Amino acid sequence: MSASNRSPVDLDRERKRLNIVTQETRFSLIQDILGHPTQLPTLKELDYVNPSKSQTTIRQHLQHLIDVDIVEEVVLPSDRRQNDLPYKFYGLSDEGQHFLAAHKLLRAEETLHTIYSQVEKTDAVQRYEDAPRPER
């Protein structure tokens, strides 16, 4: 649907989403999600690859992305949880994938995987990266 065929409400929603997605920290989080091997990082992993941001700041920015249906929190079923391993993960929602693709914001996905794979990780972060993930 072209912009001329959209209602003012749809266009306002689109502008709001673009504004939220392109904010520097949120765009960085989206890139981190896309670069993650499973595209389902934990808060701890996102914190590790964003050392200049606090976990609280990251959580707040993730919530903005969740509120506009770009990112979703994905929870590991209780029967698959293990002690001392994460059970909450963050990934792009189906709507988020569609939105980012429509705005050509997924073109660097392969490059982001390569960059993320080259990040030197602590044992704790590697343990989180290797933790079981929910099916999507």
PDB file of C-alpha atoms in Angstrom:
ATOM      1  CA  MET A   1       0.000   0.000   0.000  1.00  0.00           C
ATOM      2  CA  SER A   2       1.461   3.356  -0.949  1.00  0.00           C
ATOM      3  CA  ALA A   3       1.658   6.252   1.480  1.00  0.00           C
ATOM      4  CA  SER A   4      -1.131   8.026  -0.406  1.00  0.00           C
ATOM      5  CA  ASN A   5      -3.474   5.084   0.266  1.00  0.00           C
ATOM      6  CA  ARG A   6      -2.861   5.050   4.003  1.00  0.00           C
ATOM      7  CA  SER A   7      -5.034   6.722   6.569  1.00  0.00           C
ATOM      8  CA  PRO A   8      -3.619   9.543   8.712  1.00  0.00           C
ATOM      9  CA  VAL A   9      -3.720   7.166  11.701  1.00  0.00           C
ATOM     10  CA  ASP A  10      -1.644   4.585   9.806  1.00  0.00           C
ATOM     11  CA  LEU A  11       0.861   7.221   8.721  1.00  0.00           C
ATOM     12  CA  ASP A  12       1.170   8.563  12.273  1.00  0.00           C
ATOM     13  CA  ARG A  13       1.767   5.027  13.573  1.00  0.00           C
ATOM     14  CA  GLU A  14       4.392   4.482  10.875  1.00  0.00           C
ATOM     15  CA  ARG A  15       6.180   7.740  11.753  1.00  0.00           C
ATOM     16  CA  LYS A  16       6.100   6.911  15.456  1.00  0.00           C
ATOM     17  CA  ARG A  17       7.572   3.480  14.813  1.00  0.00           C
ATOM     18  CA  LEU A  18      10.302   4.879  12.576  1.00  0.00           C
ATOM     19  CA  ASN A  19      11.162   7.458  15.213  1.00  0.00           C
ATOM     20  CA  ILE A  20      11.364   4.785  17.904  1.00  0.00           C
ATOM     21  CA  VAL A  21      13.340   2.311  15.782  1.00  0.00           C
ATOM     22  CA  THR A  22      15.884   4.826  14.503  1.00  0.00           C
ATOM     23  CA  GLN A  23      16.747   6.265  17.913  1.00  0.00           C
ATOM     24  CA  GLU A  24      20.453   5.413  18.352  1.00  0.00           C
ATOM     25  CA  THR A  25      20.271   3.063  21.348  1.00  0.00           C
ATOM     26  CA  ARG A  26      17.177   1.237  20.110  1.00  0.00           C
ATOM     27  CA  PHE A  27      18.634   0.840  16.623  1.00  0.00           C
ATOM     28  CA  SER A  28      21.772  -0.579  18.199  1.00  0.00           C
ATOM     29  CA  LEU A  29      19.669  -3.077  20.184  1.00  0.00           C
ATOM     30  CA  ILE A  30      17.895  -4.158  17.004  1.00  0.00           C
ATOM     31  CA  GLN A  31      21.269  -4.676  15.356  1.00  0.00           C
ATOM     32  CA  ASP A  32      22.433  -6.716  18.357  1.00  0.00           C
ATOM     33  CA  ILE A  33      19.315  -8.890  18.143  1.00  0.00           C
ATOM     34  CA  LEU A  34      19.865  -9.418  14.413  1.00  0.00           C
ATOM     35  CA  GLY A  35      23.534 -10.251  14.933  1.00  0.00           C
ATOM     36  CA  HIS A  36      22.957 -12.740  17.744  1.00  0.00           C
ATOM     37  CA  PRO A  37      23.398 -16.388  16.605  1.00  0.00           C
ATOM     38  CA  THR A  38      19.773 -17.244  17.480  1.00  0.00           C
ATOM     39  CA  GLN A  39      18.402 -13.702  17.182  1.00  0.00           C
ATOM     40  CA  LEU A  40      17.146 -14.199  20.747  1.00  0.00           C
ATOM     41  CA  PRO A  41      19.655 -12.581  23.108  1.00  0.00           C
ATOM     42  CA  THR A  42      19.126 -12.195  26.828  1.00  0.00           C
ATOM     43  CA  LEU A  43      19.271  -8.905  28.689  1.00  0.00           C
ATOM     44  CA  LYS A  44      22.701  -9.912  30.001  1.00  0.00           C
ATOM     45  CA  GLU A  45      24.012 -10.463  26.470  1.00  0.00           C
ATOM     46  CA  LEU A  46      22.605  -7.135  25.293  1.00  0.00           C
ATOM     47  CA  ASP A  47      24.153  -5.484  28.325  1.00  0.00           C
ATOM     48  CA  TYR A  48      27.529  -7.028  27.517  1.00  0.00           C
ATOM     49  CA  VAL A  49      27.619  -5.769  23.927  1.00  0.00           C
ATOM     50  CA  ASN A  50      26.429  -2.300  25.025  1.00  0.00           C
ATOM     51  CA  PRO A  51      28.893  -1.496  27.819  1.00  0.00           C
ATOM     52  CA  SER A  52      28.146   2.228  27.802  1.00  0.00           C
ATOM     53  CA  LYS A  53      24.476   1.596  28.693  1.00  0.00           C
ATOM     54  CA  SER A  54      23.076   0.347  31.986  1.00  0.00           C
ATOM     55  CA  GLN A  55      20.782  -2.678  32.128  1.00  0.00           C
ATOM     56  CA  THR A  56      18.004  -0.337  33.215  1.00  0.00           C
ATOM     57  CA  THR A  57      18.518   1.825  30.126  1.00  0.00           C
ATOM     58  CA  ILE A  58      18.595  -1.238  27.871  1.00  0.00           C
ATOM     59  CA  ARG A  59      15.444  -2.602  29.497  1.00  0.00           C
ATOM     60  CA  GLN A  60      13.661   0.737  28.994  1.00  0.00           C
ATOM     61  CA  HIS A  61      14.631   0.896  25.320  1.00  0.00           C
ATOM     62  CA  LEU A  62      13.570  -2.722  24.795  1.00  0.00           C
ATOM     63  CA  GLN A  63      10.215  -1.839  26.344  1.00  0.00           C
ATOM     64  CA  HIS A  64       9.756   1.001  23.829  1.00  0.00           C
ATOM     65  CA  LEU A  65      10.424  -1.486  21.027  1.00  0.00           C
ATOM     66  CA  ILE A  66       8.010  -3.981  22.576  1.00  0.00           C
ATOM     67  CA  ASP A  67       5.332  -1.297  22.941  1.00  0.00           C
ATOM     68  CA  VAL A  68       5.338  -0.663  19.173  1.00  0.00           C
ATOM     69  CA  ASP A  69       5.492  -4.390  18.322  1.00  0.00           C
ATOM     70  CA  ILE A  70       8.984  -4.390  16.839  1.00  0.00           C
ATOM     71  CA  VAL A  71      10.518  -6.611  19.535  1.00  0.00           C
ATOM     72  CA  GLU A  72       8.902  -9.287  21.647  1.00  0.00           C
ATOM     73  CA  GLU A  73       9.914 -10.934  24.877  1.00  0.00           C
ATOM     74  CA  VAL A  74      10.095 -14.691  24.381  1.00  0.00           C
ATOM     75  CA  VAL A  75       9.995 -16.908  27.457  1.00  0.00           C
ATOM     76  CA  LEU A  76      11.400 -20.412  27.711  1.00  0.00           C
ATOM     77  CA  PRO A  77       8.718 -22.857  28.905  1.00  0.00           C
ATOM     78  CA  SER A  78       9.127 -23.728  32.590  1.00  0.00           C
ATOM     79  CA  ASP A  79       9.788 -27.417  31.843  1.00  0.00           C
ATOM     80  CA  ARG A  80      12.891 -26.441  29.802  1.00  0.00           C
ATOM     81  CA  ARG A  81      14.362 -23.973  32.305  1.00  0.00           C
ATOM     82  CA  GLN A  82      17.635 -24.728  34.051  1.00  0.00           C
ATOM     83  CA  ASN A  83      18.994 -23.258  37.263  1.00  0.00           C
ATOM     84  CA  ASP A  84      21.237 -20.248  36.763  1.00  0.00           C
ATOM     85  CA  LEU A  85      20.393 -19.958  33.071  1.00  0.00           C
ATOM     86  CA  PRO A  86      18.171 -17.327  31.468  1.00  0.00           C
ATOM     87  CA  TYR A  87      14.592 -17.926  30.481  1.00  0.00           C
ATOM     88  CA  LYS A  88      13.689 -14.506  29.010  1.00  0.00           C
ATOM     89  CA  PHE A  89      14.908 -13.554  25.575  1.00  0.00           C
ATOM     90  CA  TYR A  90      14.325 -10.694  23.153  1.00  0.00           C
ATOM     91  CA  GLY A  91      13.680 -11.111  19.449  1.00  0.00           C
ATOM     92  CA  LEU A  92      12.050  -9.333  16.573  1.00  0.00           C
ATOM     93  CA  SER A  93       8.315  -9.894  16.383  1.00  0.00           C
ATOM     94  CA  ASP A  94       6.790 -11.011  13.089  1.00  0.00           C
ATOM     95  CA  GLU A  95       5.444  -7.477  12.717  1.00  0.00           C
ATOM     96  CA  GLY A  96       8.907  -6.096  13.522  1.00  0.00           C
ATOM     97  CA  GLN A  97      10.520  -8.280  10.851  1.00  0.00           C
ATOM     98  CA  HIS A  98       7.946  -7.087   8.319  1.00  0.00           C
ATOM     99  CA  PHE A  99       8.337  -3.435   9.309  1.00  0.00           C
ATOM    100  CA  LEU A 100      12.148  -3.507   9.211  1.00  0.00           C
ATOM    101  CA  ALA A 101      12.138  -5.344   5.881  1.00  0.00           C
ATOM    102  CA  ALA A 102       9.671  -2.853   4.395  1.00  0.00           C
ATOM    103  CA  HIS A 103      12.023  -0.019   5.376  1.00  0.00           C
ATOM    104  CA  LYS A 104      15.107  -1.903   4.151  1.00  0.00           C
ATOM    105  CA  LEU A 105      16.598  -2.051   7.638  1.00  0.00           C
ATOM    106  CA  LEU A 106      17.495  -5.757   7.470  1.00  0.00           C
ATOM    107  CA  ARG A 107      20.048  -5.530   4.675  1.00  0.00           C
ATOM    108  CA  ALA A 108      23.077  -5.824   7.000  1.00  0.00           C
ATOM    109  CA  GLU A 109      21.871  -8.963   8.785  1.00  0.00           C
ATOM    110  CA  GLU A 110      24.716 -11.177   7.522  1.00  0.00           C
ATOM    111  CA  THR A 111      27.322  -8.569   8.408  1.00  0.00           C
ATOM    112  CA  LEU A 112      25.823  -8.188  11.884  1.00  0.00           C
ATOM    113  CA  HIS A 113      26.108 -11.970  12.429  1.00  0.00           C
ATOM    114  CA  THR A 114      29.764 -11.820  11.432  1.00  0.00           C
ATOM    115  CA  ILE A 115      30.503  -8.892  13.731  1.00  0.00           C
ATOM    116  CA  TYR A 116      28.670 -10.475  16.675  1.00  0.00           C
ATOM    117  CA  SER A 117      30.534 -13.762  16.208  1.00  0.00           C
ATOM    118  CA  GLN A 118      33.848 -11.924  16.520  1.00  0.00           C
ATOM    119  CA  VAL A 119      32.996 -10.328  19.873  1.00  0.00           C
ATOM    120  CA  GLU A 120      35.202 -11.774  22.596  1.00  0.00           C
ATOM    121  CA  LYS A 121      32.884 -13.013  25.321  1.00  0.00           C
ATOM    122  CA  THR A 122      33.420 -13.785  28.970  1.00  0.00           C
ATOM    123  CA  ASP A 123      32.674 -17.324  30.143  1.00  0.00           C
ATOM    124  CA  ALA A 124      29.460 -16.088  31.778  1.00  0.00           C
ATOM    125  CA  VAL A 125      28.236 -14.404  28.601  1.00  0.00           C
ATOM    126  CA  GLN A 126      29.189 -17.427  26.504  1.00  0.00           C
ATOM    127  CA  ARG A 127      27.237 -19.621  28.936  1.00  0.00           C
ATOM    128  CA  TYR A 128      24.195 -17.388  28.431  1.00  0.00           C
ATOM    129  CA  GLU A 129      24.660 -17.482  24.660  1.00  0.00           C
ATOM    130  CA  ASP A 130      24.757 -21.291  24.785  1.00  0.00           C
ATOM    131  CA  ALA A 131      21.637 -21.526  27.001  1.00  0.00           C
ATOM    132  CA  PRO A 132      18.537 -23.267  25.616  1.00  0.00           C
ATOM    133  CA  ARG A 133      16.234 -20.976  23.654  1.00  0.00           C
ATOM    134  CA  PRO A 134      12.494 -21.213  23.050  1.00  0.00           C
ATOM    135  CA  GLU A 135      11.184 -22.428  19.712  1.00  0.00           C
ATOM    136  CA  ARG A 136       9.865 -19.666  17.477  1.00  0.00           C
TER     137      ARG A 136
END
